[in-house]
């Protein structure tokens, strides 16, 4: 009988292994995509694309047993030769090729010039050719940063004794209300796709105290803007035994601080590729909703049209205000009007027209909505009644509160928006692997 | 202006803080759910449920300023008093209560006896009262183990230079074929829910070499068995530059080894609560599909009815065979018949009726399907044609291969099944927070 006992080390080396000083001058084997070919006559430079970066491979005339003439961009190859230092090459090393083989073939010239440093292609073309456009080193780097953000979220919250949960995306009704719900047929029963894990994460606060989830949410919104998606990745947490909504904002601040350090440590290469300067997260200002409106109205001479609503332009100006006045990239805006928040939001006992909730703006764009929730069964039922809503279909959610719940609150972060702002993009589709919007269902 | 600068330490302590030896004899403050109340007359034992476990709190007559008579199961409370050692209490400590307050109320007696060690309630009742039944310490522990499995998957693969991706769950067509697809209307376009991230993770192998995703998948299967769900969490990975399908199985073995160590280290409490003995993952046997059928046919005198199919009972017997003969809990079954695998599976060049693919069985149940994929554009198109399938709607997937792809393969692990087998449950709904099946869409 044959047995498997774990991963066997491969002969072909990865980039970080090649960069160990003792490798210089030694013979090595590498594999990768042919990223670009530059024929200089007597010498030919072939750049390999590997997962950690690019490697320059030099074919000198009559040296390599594998003819460089056989190589084409987008083949995968395995090459061997001697590793030498060269300050002009990416990462300061190059492979003097002695031979190798073509591993897999390509069947057509690339539709986009991915070998260029910056892919000057329309967003539409990039999305239509997603599995090609992301082979560009800069395009790919954005999603490595995105990975870092999710890692930071999970690692930080795990350290804070949160439990990760997986809640269903098909359900009987939406949590957030409104018309933006995708409907489907579930074995002849009407069903919907989850707008958020809100009900479930609250239910699990009674079990684990602190929970988080990183997963897809679905919004059938008919907005076609640079910041809306119809499916996005939501970083959600919910925590019990809070003193107030401030605890939620403190936890988010802690997450951001942890994650910026993680990016600096483990994603320095990608930050460098994208020329990203990480925002300051040491101290994040907070301001009341009504106060924020006043501040920007005064400073930018803008009339307040509706004291209970925040227009995108106002959001943007709040961001600008705090950048100019305090050098802050982030700002918490608190006490959103009750009418603008779902029924489960805790109203401010001091003035119930407002809630103990907040948004976090990053560069003038909302990337988080959160706040304290109603934990008291009676209060929750009264609010549902006062809104003219029905309890129908909410029994199992409401039961959670009937059987006791701690004071709690939480938030949801839009991952693609956070990534967009961090890497300095203007359209959220630039930081979404496969965006879904009004006109895009493929690839 | 006010600023937030991270998490403020709370006065109320968590269980792991209470268990530090220097706490004994000191006054402490704690909060939690009233898990159970045992009135012995002069003394009353109130057990608090905290996220890390249970804490016994002792109310002696006329000592506490908070009357124990006011307490009810399922309230949340904050108590203070002196921590003392007591070998009979959970974790060996108890709180001698001096006072405290009720934080939040409860409105009805609990519908299930969650204070019992083992919740002897029907599965239906547990699922109907999910936010209550999971407050039982044993029920909750299963999902802490589940968290550990996902953590292990991500941590191990991150260490192996995989990149995490987030792929869309709404799409234009399914990846796995067949009729088990949920359909929905996407702004007047027909759309489906993802049966797996298969196409996307393959497309991303050309970008990141190695990718993984942990997320929901949807199968509209009309099976109502103990091992089927219509929505489940799939742990997927896909990796390039493989030598053969063996590389995939080696990586999965590595994941299992890493994760068992992680569970032992970080989830020892939950393993203890559930009385779980971790399976041996040092060496996992592998056997060909046809050979496995022969072995169980011989040993258990069972006629082979169909050489190209594996019945659930046969799967079970293969598990039994390898347990009996080799003491193995896991077994890789390789070379599944081509007809039973999707078009993208790589056929065995030696005998194309079989594929370079595998299942991993755990205790006789399939928990993983994986294998090498076709990476060659021409071969892929030929296989699609040979199956009488159409390329329609697959252009963007196929383009990936037209522009070159490394040899690659991957797998998908059913998280709930893996958890079920690990904790010794018989029904996959026992290890699903909110299961979705033919008859269950709520809670």
PDB file of C-alpha atoms in Angstrom, chain A residues 1-8 10 14 16 31-33 49-52 74 76-77 103-111 128-132 134-135 140 143-144 146-147 150-151 154 156 158 160-172 182-187 189-191 193 200 203-210 212 214 216 218-222 230-231 233 241-243 246-247 249-251 253-254 257 282-287 295 322 326 332 375-378 393 396 399-407 415 433-434 436-438 440-443, chain B residues 1-8 10 14 16 31-33 49-52 74 76-77 103-111 127-132 134-135 140 143-144 146-147 150-151 154 156 158 160-172 182-187 189-191 193 200 203-210 212 214 216 218-222 230-231 233 241-243 246-247 249-251 253-254 257 282-287 295 322 326 332 375-378 393 396 399-407 415 433-434 436-438 440-443:
ATOM      1  CA  UNK A   1       0.000   0.000   0.000  1.00  0.00           C
ATOM      2  CA  UNK A   2       1.198   3.513  -0.801  1.00  0.00           C
ATOM      3  CA  UNK A   3       0.941   6.361   1.700  1.00  0.00           C
ATOM      4  CA  UNK A   4       1.072  10.147   1.543  1.00  0.00           C
ATOM      5  CA  UNK A   5       2.850  11.981   4.304  1.00  0.00           C
ATOM      6  CA  UNK A   6       2.813  15.661   3.302  1.00  0.00           C
ATOM      7  CA  UNK A   7       4.334  18.064   0.827  1.00  0.00           C
ATOM      8  CA  UNK A   8       7.537  17.049  -0.967  1.00  0.00           C
ATOM      9  CA  UNK A  10      10.285  20.632  -5.358  1.00  0.00           C
ATOM     10  CA  UNK A  14      10.594  30.213  -5.706  1.00  0.00           C
ATOM     11  CA  UNK A  16      12.272  34.251  -2.059  1.00  0.00           C
ATOM     12  CA  UNK A  31       9.590  27.715 -13.518  1.00  0.00           C
ATOM     13  CA  UNK A  32       7.072  30.381 -14.418  1.00  0.00           C
ATOM     14  CA  UNK A  33       5.137  32.154 -17.128  1.00  0.00           C
ATOM     15  CA  UNK A  49       6.504  35.847 -13.931  1.00  0.00           C
ATOM     16  CA  UNK A  50       6.423  33.987 -10.653  1.00  0.00           C
ATOM     17  CA  UNK A  51       3.968  34.347  -7.813  1.00  0.00           C
ATOM     18  CA  UNK A  52       6.297  36.521  -5.768  1.00  0.00           C
ATOM     19  CA  UNK A  74       2.425  33.202 -21.926  1.00  0.00           C
ATOM     20  CA  UNK A  76       4.978  28.238 -18.959  1.00  0.00           C
ATOM     21  CA  UNK A  77       8.568  27.041 -18.870  1.00  0.00           C
ATOM     22  CA  UNK A 103       5.986  23.121 -19.979  1.00  0.00           C
ATOM     23  CA  UNK A 104       2.708  24.311 -21.495  1.00  0.00           C
ATOM     24  CA  UNK A 105       1.657  25.984 -24.723  1.00  0.00           C
ATOM     25  CA  UNK A 106      -0.174  29.183 -25.624  1.00  0.00           C
ATOM     26  CA  UNK A 107      -2.607  29.390 -28.526  1.00  0.00           C
ATOM     27  CA  UNK A 108      -2.946  33.085 -29.316  1.00  0.00           C
ATOM     28  CA  UNK A 109      -1.129  36.373 -28.786  1.00  0.00           C
ATOM     29  CA  UNK A 110      -2.196  38.115 -25.573  1.00  0.00           C
ATOM     30  CA  UNK A 111      -5.100  40.542 -26.033  1.00  0.00           C
ATOM     31  CA  UNK A 128     -13.733  41.376 -20.151  1.00  0.00           C
ATOM     32  CA  UNK A 129     -10.293  39.743 -20.100  1.00  0.00           C
ATOM     33  CA  UNK A 130     -10.042  39.281 -16.355  1.00  0.00           C
ATOM     34  CA  UNK A 131      -7.872  36.167 -16.281  1.00  0.00           C
ATOM     35  CA  UNK A 132      -5.396  37.952 -18.551  1.00  0.00           C
ATOM     36  CA  UNK A 134      -4.718  40.318 -13.674  1.00  0.00           C
ATOM     37  CA  UNK A 135      -1.492  38.752 -14.927  1.00  0.00           C
ATOM     38  CA  UNK A 140      -2.367  41.501  -9.337  1.00  0.00           C
ATOM     39  CA  UNK A 143      -5.598  41.715  -4.729  1.00  0.00           C
ATOM     40  CA  UNK A 144      -2.638  40.693  -2.638  1.00  0.00           C
ATOM     41  CA  UNK A 146      -6.940  42.809  -0.424  1.00  0.00           C
ATOM     42  CA  UNK A 147      -5.874  39.449   0.970  1.00  0.00           C
ATOM     43  CA  UNK A 150      -8.970  40.152   5.194  1.00  0.00           C
ATOM     44  CA  UNK A 151      -6.125  38.428   7.013  1.00  0.00           C
ATOM     45  CA  UNK A 154      -9.507  37.743  10.977  1.00  0.00           C
ATOM     46  CA  UNK A 156      -7.029  40.722  14.910  1.00  0.00           C
ATOM     47  CA  UNK A 158      -9.346  36.036  16.607  1.00  0.00           C
ATOM     48  CA  UNK A 160      -9.781  39.496  20.565  1.00  0.00           C
ATOM     49  CA  UNK A 161     -11.613  36.201  21.217  1.00  0.00           C
ATOM     50  CA  UNK A 162     -14.095  36.463  18.358  1.00  0.00           C
ATOM     51  CA  UNK A 163     -15.395  33.224  16.804  1.00  0.00           C
ATOM     52  CA  UNK A 164     -15.709  32.892  13.047  1.00  0.00           C
ATOM     53  CA  UNK A 165     -19.140  31.851  11.778  1.00  0.00           C
ATOM     54  CA  UNK A 166     -20.632  30.808   8.440  1.00  0.00           C
ATOM     55  CA  UNK A 167     -24.226  31.886   7.966  1.00  0.00           C
ATOM     56  CA  UNK A 168     -26.560  30.985   5.103  1.00  0.00           C
ATOM     57  CA  UNK A 169     -26.813  33.178   2.040  1.00  0.00           C
ATOM     58  CA  UNK A 170     -30.187  31.766   1.007  1.00  0.00           C
ATOM     59  CA  UNK A 171     -32.962  32.689   3.398  1.00  0.00           C
ATOM     60  CA  UNK A 172     -36.644  33.332   3.744  1.00  0.00           C
ATOM     61  CA  UNK A 182     -32.533  39.232  -5.120  1.00  0.00           C
ATOM     62  CA  UNK A 183     -35.298  36.644  -5.153  1.00  0.00           C
ATOM     63  CA  UNK A 184     -35.126  33.010  -6.101  1.00  0.00           C
ATOM     64  CA  UNK A 185     -37.184  29.889  -6.116  1.00  0.00           C
ATOM     65  CA  UNK A 186     -36.118  27.441  -3.401  1.00  0.00           C
ATOM     66  CA  UNK A 187     -37.850  24.129  -4.140  1.00  0.00           C
ATOM     67  CA  UNK A 189     -40.729  28.295  -1.845  1.00  0.00           C
ATOM     68  CA  UNK A 190     -39.951  31.984  -2.293  1.00  0.00           C
ATOM     69  CA  UNK A 191     -36.460  32.764  -1.035  1.00  0.00           C
ATOM     70  CA  UNK A 193     -30.228  36.158  -1.103  1.00  0.00           C
ATOM     71  CA  UNK A 200     -27.510  35.612  12.153  1.00  0.00           C
ATOM     72  CA  UNK A 203     -28.301  35.484  17.069  1.00  0.00           C
ATOM     73  CA  UNK A 204     -24.786  34.146  17.532  1.00  0.00           C
ATOM     74  CA  UNK A 205     -23.809  36.880  20.020  1.00  0.00           C
ATOM     75  CA  UNK A 206     -25.950  34.972  22.537  1.00  0.00           C
ATOM     76  CA  UNK A 207     -23.797  31.912  21.848  1.00  0.00           C
ATOM     77  CA  UNK A 208     -20.199  33.070  21.321  1.00  0.00           C
ATOM     78  CA  UNK A 209     -20.334  36.703  22.662  1.00  0.00           C
ATOM     79  CA  UNK A 210     -18.171  37.865  19.779  1.00  0.00           C
ATOM     80  CA  UNK A 212     -17.226  37.602  12.777  1.00  0.00           C
ATOM     81  CA  UNK A 214     -16.148  37.330   5.938  1.00  0.00           C
ATOM     82  CA  UNK A 216     -20.502  37.595   0.111  1.00  0.00           C
ATOM     83  CA  UNK A 218     -26.058  40.614  -2.294  1.00  0.00           C
ATOM     84  CA  UNK A 219     -27.797  43.893  -3.029  1.00  0.00           C
ATOM     85  CA  UNK A 220     -30.150  44.199  -5.997  1.00  0.00           C
ATOM     86  CA  UNK A 221     -29.592  47.949  -6.160  1.00  0.00           C
ATOM     87  CA  UNK A 222     -30.133  49.608  -9.481  1.00  0.00           C
ATOM     88  CA  UNK A 230     -24.469  44.092  -6.557  1.00  0.00           C
ATOM     89  CA  UNK A 231     -22.386  41.428  -4.859  1.00  0.00           C
ATOM     90  CA  UNK A 233     -17.465  40.858   0.261  1.00  0.00           C
ATOM     91  CA  UNK A 241     -21.283  43.037  26.665  1.00  0.00           C
ATOM     92  CA  UNK A 242     -20.496  46.434  25.231  1.00  0.00           C
ATOM     93  CA  UNK A 243     -20.829  49.605  27.268  1.00  0.00           C
ATOM     94  CA  UNK A 246     -17.945  53.429  21.230  1.00  0.00           C
ATOM     95  CA  UNK A 247     -16.715  49.884  21.899  1.00  0.00           C
ATOM     96  CA  UNK A 249     -15.567  51.924  16.910  1.00  0.00           C
ATOM     97  CA  UNK A 250     -12.638  51.163  19.202  1.00  0.00           C
ATOM     98  CA  UNK A 251     -12.574  47.596  17.915  1.00  0.00           C
ATOM     99  CA  UNK A 253      -9.747  51.216  15.112  1.00  0.00           C
ATOM    100  CA  UNK A 254      -7.809  48.323  16.622  1.00  0.00           C
ATOM    101  CA  UNK A 257      -4.040  49.606  13.342  1.00  0.00           C
ATOM    102  CA  UNK A 282      -3.202  55.988  15.461  1.00  0.00           C
ATOM    103  CA  UNK A 283      -6.030  58.371  16.293  1.00  0.00           C
ATOM    104  CA  UNK A 284      -9.280  58.477  14.341  1.00  0.00           C
ATOM    105  CA  UNK A 285     -11.510  61.517  14.901  1.00  0.00           C
ATOM    106  CA  UNK A 286     -15.222  61.131  15.519  1.00  0.00           C
ATOM    107  CA  UNK A 287     -17.934  63.655  14.922  1.00  0.00           C
ATOM    108  CA  UNK A 295     -18.794  71.981   9.852  1.00  0.00           C
ATOM    109  CA  UNK A 322     -10.931  66.212   8.469  1.00  0.00           C
ATOM    110  CA  UNK A 326      -6.612  67.195  11.343  1.00  0.00           C
ATOM    111  CA  UNK A 332     -16.181  58.228  12.342  1.00  0.00           C
ATOM    112  CA  UNK A 375     -31.072  43.928  22.665  1.00  0.00           C
ATOM    113  CA  UNK A 376     -34.384  44.179  24.555  1.00  0.00           C
ATOM    114  CA  UNK A 377     -37.223  42.016  23.236  1.00  0.00           C
ATOM    115  CA  UNK A 378     -39.960  44.476  24.180  1.00  0.00           C
ATOM    116  CA  UNK A 393     -41.149  35.571   9.294  1.00  0.00           C
ATOM    117  CA  UNK A 396     -36.877  32.867  15.110  1.00  0.00           C
ATOM    118  CA  UNK A 399     -37.034  34.510  19.916  1.00  0.00           C
ATOM    119  CA  UNK A 400     -33.328  35.181  20.348  1.00  0.00           C
ATOM    120  CA  UNK A 401     -34.211  38.351  22.254  1.00  0.00           C
ATOM    121  CA  UNK A 402     -37.099  36.798  24.126  1.00  0.00           C
ATOM    122  CA  UNK A 403     -34.600  34.402  25.712  1.00  0.00           C
ATOM    123  CA  UNK A 404     -32.212  37.177  26.726  1.00  0.00           C
ATOM    124  CA  UNK A 405     -29.393  38.957  24.935  1.00  0.00           C
ATOM    125  CA  UNK A 406     -26.482  41.070  26.150  1.00  0.00           C
ATOM    126  CA  UNK A 407     -26.066  44.660  25.067  1.00  0.00           C
ATOM    127  CA  UNK A 415     -13.877  44.950   1.477  1.00  0.00           C
ATOM    128  CA  UNK A 433     -11.829  40.198  -8.884  1.00  0.00           C
ATOM    129  CA  UNK A 434     -15.036  39.560 -10.833  1.00  0.00           C
ATOM    130  CA  UNK A 436     -21.210  42.052 -10.553  1.00  0.00           C
ATOM    131  CA  UNK A 437     -23.161  45.130 -11.540  1.00  0.00           C
ATOM    132  CA  UNK A 438     -26.251  46.091 -13.522  1.00  0.00           C
ATOM    133  CA  UNK A 440     -22.017  42.602 -15.766  1.00  0.00           C
ATOM    134  CA  UNK A 441     -22.716  38.982 -14.913  1.00  0.00           C
ATOM    135  CA  UNK A 442     -19.610  37.576 -16.583  1.00  0.00           C
ATOM    136  CA  UNK A 443     -16.907  36.427 -16.401  1.00  0.00           C
TER     137      UNK A 443
ATOM    138  CA  UNK B   1     -12.430  67.018  18.645  1.00  0.00           C
ATOM    139  CA  UNK B   2     -12.598  63.517  20.100  1.00  0.00           C
ATOM    140  CA  UNK B   3     -10.415  60.704  18.822  1.00  0.00           C
ATOM    141  CA  UNK B   4     -10.440  56.905  19.047  1.00  0.00           C
ATOM    142  CA  UNK B   5      -7.166  55.118  19.495  1.00  0.00           C
ATOM    143  CA  UNK B   6      -8.052  51.438  19.921  1.00  0.00           C
ATOM    144  CA  UNK B   7      -9.609  49.030  22.378  1.00  0.00           C
ATOM    145  CA  UNK B   8      -9.885  50.067  26.033  1.00  0.00           C
ATOM    146  CA  UNK B  10     -12.621  46.472  30.426  1.00  0.00           C
ATOM    147  CA  UNK B  14     -12.677  36.908  30.928  1.00  0.00           C
ATOM    148  CA  UNK B  16      -8.634  32.923  30.924  1.00  0.00           C
ATOM    149  CA  UNK B  31     -20.202  39.341  33.331  1.00  0.00           C
ATOM    150  CA  UNK B  32     -22.064  36.635  31.456  1.00  0.00           C
ATOM    151  CA  UNK B  33     -25.311  34.807  30.882  1.00  0.00           C
ATOM    152  CA  UNK B  49     -21.789  31.153  30.795  1.00  0.00           C
ATOM    153  CA  UNK B  50     -18.886  33.045  29.309  1.00  0.00           C
ATOM    154  CA  UNK B  51     -17.371  32.689  25.877  1.00  0.00           C
ATOM    155  CA  UNK B  52     -14.508  30.558  27.111  1.00  0.00           C
ATOM    156  CA  UNK B  74     -30.806  33.677  30.481  1.00  0.00           C
ATOM    157  CA  UNK B  76     -27.091  38.710  31.478  1.00  0.00           C
ATOM    158  CA  UNK B  77     -25.491  39.962  34.678  1.00  0.00           C
ATOM    159  CA  UNK B 103     -27.648  43.816  32.772  1.00  0.00           C
ATOM    160  CA  UNK B 104     -30.399  42.573  30.480  1.00  0.00           C
ATOM    161  CA  UNK B 105     -33.744  40.858  30.907  1.00  0.00           C
ATOM    162  CA  UNK B 106     -35.295  37.644  29.670  1.00  0.00           C
ATOM    163  CA  UNK B 107     -38.961  37.380  28.704  1.00  0.00           C
ATOM    164  CA  UNK B 108     -39.773  33.672  28.762  1.00  0.00           C
ATOM    165  CA  UNK B 109     -38.474  30.417  30.208  1.00  0.00           C
ATOM    166  CA  UNK B 110     -36.002  28.682  27.903  1.00  0.00           C
ATOM    167  CA  UNK B 111     -37.625  26.217  25.483  1.00  0.00           C
ATOM    168  CA  UNK B 127     -32.637  23.600  14.573  1.00  0.00           C
ATOM    169  CA  UNK B 128     -35.981  25.328  15.181  1.00  0.00           C
ATOM    170  CA  UNK B 129     -34.473  27.006  18.256  1.00  0.00           C
ATOM    171  CA  UNK B 130     -31.004  27.484  16.875  1.00  0.00           C
ATOM    172  CA  UNK B 131     -30.058  30.626  18.778  1.00  0.00           C
ATOM    173  CA  UNK B 132     -31.017  28.862  22.013  1.00  0.00           C
ATOM    174  CA  UNK B 134     -26.288  26.538  20.542  1.00  0.00           C
ATOM    175  CA  UNK B 135     -26.053  28.141  23.991  1.00  0.00           C
ATOM    176  CA  UNK B 140     -21.358  25.417  20.830  1.00  0.00           C
ATOM    177  CA  UNK B 143     -18.552  25.207  15.953  1.00  0.00           C
ATOM    178  CA  UNK B 144     -15.413  26.282  17.734  1.00  0.00           C
ATOM    179  CA  UNK B 146     -15.226  24.132  12.909  1.00  0.00           C
ATOM    180  CA  UNK B 147     -13.562  27.519  13.258  1.00  0.00           C
ATOM    181  CA  UNK B 150     -11.047  26.817   8.650  1.00  0.00           C
ATOM    182  CA  UNK B 151      -8.214  28.593  10.438  1.00  0.00           C
ATOM    183  CA  UNK B 154      -6.076  29.264   5.680  1.00  0.00           C
ATOM    184  CA  UNK B 156      -1.422  26.338   6.267  1.00  0.00           C
ATOM    185  CA  UNK B 158      -0.939  31.027   3.408  1.00  0.00           C
ATOM    186  CA  UNK B 160       2.504  27.587   1.358  1.00  0.00           C
ATOM    187  CA  UNK B 161       2.248  30.878  -0.596  1.00  0.00           C
ATOM    188  CA  UNK B 162      -1.379  30.543  -1.634  1.00  0.00           C
ATOM    189  CA  UNK B 163      -3.381  33.757  -2.162  1.00  0.00           C
ATOM    190  CA  UNK B 164      -6.914  34.033  -0.849  1.00  0.00           C
ATOM    191  CA  UNK B 165      -9.533  35.023  -3.418  1.00  0.00           C
ATOM    192  CA  UNK B 166     -13.209  36.025  -3.346  1.00  0.00           C
ATOM    193  CA  UNK B 167     -15.158  34.907  -6.390  1.00  0.00           C
ATOM    194  CA  UNK B 168     -18.760  35.751  -7.277  1.00  0.00           C
ATOM    195  CA  UNK B 169     -21.609  33.533  -6.197  1.00  0.00           C
ATOM    196  CA  UNK B 170     -23.999  34.889  -8.808  1.00  0.00           C
ATOM    197  CA  UNK B 171     -23.012  33.953 -12.330  1.00  0.00           C
ATOM    198  CA  UNK B 172     -24.258  33.259 -15.801  1.00  0.00           C
ATOM    199  CA  UNK B 182     -30.447  27.330  -8.249  1.00  0.00           C
ATOM    200  CA  UNK B 183     -31.701  29.883 -10.755  1.00  0.00           C
ATOM    201  CA  UNK B 184     -32.525  33.522 -10.222  1.00  0.00           C
ATOM    202  CA  UNK B 185     -33.453  36.617 -12.114  1.00  0.00           C
ATOM    203  CA  UNK B 186     -30.576  39.101 -12.316  1.00  0.00           C
ATOM    204  CA  UNK B 187     -32.021  42.381 -13.602  1.00  0.00           C
ATOM    205  CA  UNK B 189     -31.127  38.201 -17.140  1.00  0.00           C
ATOM    206  CA  UNK B 190     -31.155  34.511 -16.226  1.00  0.00           C
ATOM    207  CA  UNK B 191     -28.506  33.802 -13.599  1.00  0.00           C
ATOM    208  CA  UNK B 193     -25.871  30.478  -7.907  1.00  0.00           C
ATOM    209  CA  UNK B 200     -12.714  31.162 -11.111  1.00  0.00           C
ATOM    210  CA  UNK B 203      -8.618  31.324 -13.934  1.00  0.00           C
ATOM    211  CA  UNK B 204      -6.711  32.711 -10.950  1.00  0.00           C
ATOM    212  CA  UNK B 205      -4.001  30.013 -11.114  1.00  0.00           C
ATOM    213  CA  UNK B 206      -2.668  31.909 -14.136  1.00  0.00           C
ATOM    214  CA  UNK B 207      -2.415  34.998 -11.917  1.00  0.00           C
ATOM    215  CA  UNK B 208      -1.343  33.881  -8.441  1.00  0.00           C
ATOM    216  CA  UNK B 209      -0.137  30.270  -9.125  1.00  0.00           C
ATOM    217  CA  UNK B 210      -1.793  29.102  -5.917  1.00  0.00           C
ATOM    218  CA  UNK B 212      -7.738  29.309  -2.071  1.00  0.00           C
ATOM    219  CA  UNK B 214     -13.473  29.539   1.823  1.00  0.00           C
ATOM    220  CA  UNK B 216     -20.600  29.182   0.381  1.00  0.00           C
ATOM    221  CA  UNK B 218     -25.104  26.072  -3.595  1.00  0.00           C
ATOM    222  CA  UNK B 219     -26.472  22.755  -4.821  1.00  0.00           C
ATOM    223  CA  UNK B 220     -30.152  22.411  -5.663  1.00  0.00           C
ATOM    224  CA  UNK B 221     -30.023  18.662  -5.076  1.00  0.00           C
ATOM    225  CA  UNK B 222     -33.233  16.961  -4.133  1.00  0.00           C
ATOM    226  CA  UNK B 230     -28.245  22.587  -0.301  1.00  0.00           C
ATOM    227  CA  UNK B 231     -25.862  25.280   0.840  1.00  0.00           C
ATOM    228  CA  UNK B 233     -19.119  25.954   3.082  1.00  0.00           C
ATOM    229  CA  UNK B 241       3.173  23.934 -11.626  1.00  0.00           C
ATOM    230  CA  UNK B 242       2.253  20.541 -10.261  1.00  0.00           C
ATOM    231  CA  UNK B 243       3.997  17.380 -11.416  1.00  0.00           C
ATOM    232  CA  UNK B 246      -0.197  13.533  -6.207  1.00  0.00           C
ATOM    233  CA  UNK B 247       0.878  17.096  -5.400  1.00  0.00           C
ATOM    234  CA  UNK B 249      -3.118  15.042  -2.216  1.00  0.00           C
ATOM    235  CA  UNK B 250       0.196  15.859  -0.554  1.00  0.00           C
ATOM    236  CA  UNK B 251      -0.984  19.435   0.028  1.00  0.00           C
ATOM    237  CA  UNK B 253      -2.269  15.819   3.806  1.00  0.00           C
ATOM    238  CA  UNK B 254      -0.120  18.747   4.902  1.00  0.00           C
ATOM    239  CA  UNK B 257      -1.460  17.482   9.713  1.00  0.00           C
ATOM    240  CA  UNK B 282       0.904  11.125   9.606  1.00  0.00           C
ATOM    241  CA  UNK B 283       0.476   8.726   6.715  1.00  0.00           C
ATOM    242  CA  UNK B 284      -2.664   8.560   4.617  1.00  0.00           C
ATOM    243  CA  UNK B 285      -3.064   5.484   2.387  1.00  0.00           C
ATOM    244  CA  UNK B 286      -4.113   5.821  -1.233  1.00  0.00           C
ATOM    245  CA  UNK B 287      -5.763   3.245  -3.416  1.00  0.00           C
ATOM    246  CA  UNK B 295     -10.616  -5.144  -1.948  1.00  0.00           C
ATOM    247  CA  UNK B 322      -8.601   0.760   5.691  1.00  0.00           C
ATOM    248  CA  UNK B 326      -4.136  -0.170   8.385  1.00  0.00           C
ATOM    249  CA  UNK B 332      -7.428   8.692  -0.774  1.00  0.00           C
ATOM    250  CA  UNK B 375      -4.632  22.876 -18.771  1.00  0.00           C
ATOM    251  CA  UNK B 376      -4.318  22.602 -22.549  1.00  0.00           C
ATOM    252  CA  UNK B 377      -6.763  24.715 -24.575  1.00  0.00           C
ATOM    253  CA  UNK B 378      -7.029  22.241 -27.436  1.00  0.00           C
ATOM    254  CA  UNK B 393     -21.124  31.016 -22.224  1.00  0.00           C
ATOM    255  CA  UNK B 396     -14.075  33.804 -20.879  1.00  0.00           C
ATOM    256  CA  UNK B 399      -9.769  32.197 -23.064  1.00  0.00           C
ATOM    257  CA  UNK B 400      -7.784  31.592 -19.884  1.00  0.00           C
ATOM    258  CA  UNK B 401      -6.422  28.424 -21.457  1.00  0.00           C
ATOM    259  CA  UNK B 402      -5.966  29.941 -24.895  1.00  0.00           C
ATOM    260  CA  UNK B 403      -3.501  32.393 -23.330  1.00  0.00           C
ATOM    261  CA  UNK B 404      -1.526  29.659 -21.583  1.00  0.00           C
ATOM    262  CA  UNK B 405      -1.917  27.901 -18.242  1.00  0.00           C
ATOM    263  CA  UNK B 406       0.458  25.835 -16.117  1.00  0.00           C
ATOM    264  CA  UNK B 407      -0.287  22.232 -15.254  1.00  0.00           C
ATOM    265  CA  UNK B 415     -16.445  21.917   5.844  1.00  0.00           C
ATOM    266  CA  UNK B 433     -25.016  26.619  12.101  1.00  0.00           C
ATOM    267  CA  UNK B 434     -28.135  27.198  10.007  1.00  0.00           C
ATOM    268  CA  UNK B 436     -30.495  24.622   4.332  1.00  0.00           C
ATOM    269  CA  UNK B 437     -32.188  21.500   3.025  1.00  0.00           C
ATOM    270  CA  UNK B 438     -35.272  20.488   1.068  1.00  0.00           C
ATOM    271  CA  UNK B 440     -35.541  24.021   5.837  1.00  0.00           C
ATOM    272  CA  UNK B 441     -35.103  27.641   4.804  1.00  0.00           C
ATOM    273  CA  UNK B 442     -35.316  29.093   8.334  1.00  0.00           C
ATOM    274  CA  UNK B 443     -34.031  30.260  10.693  1.00  0.00           C
TER     275      UNK B 443
END
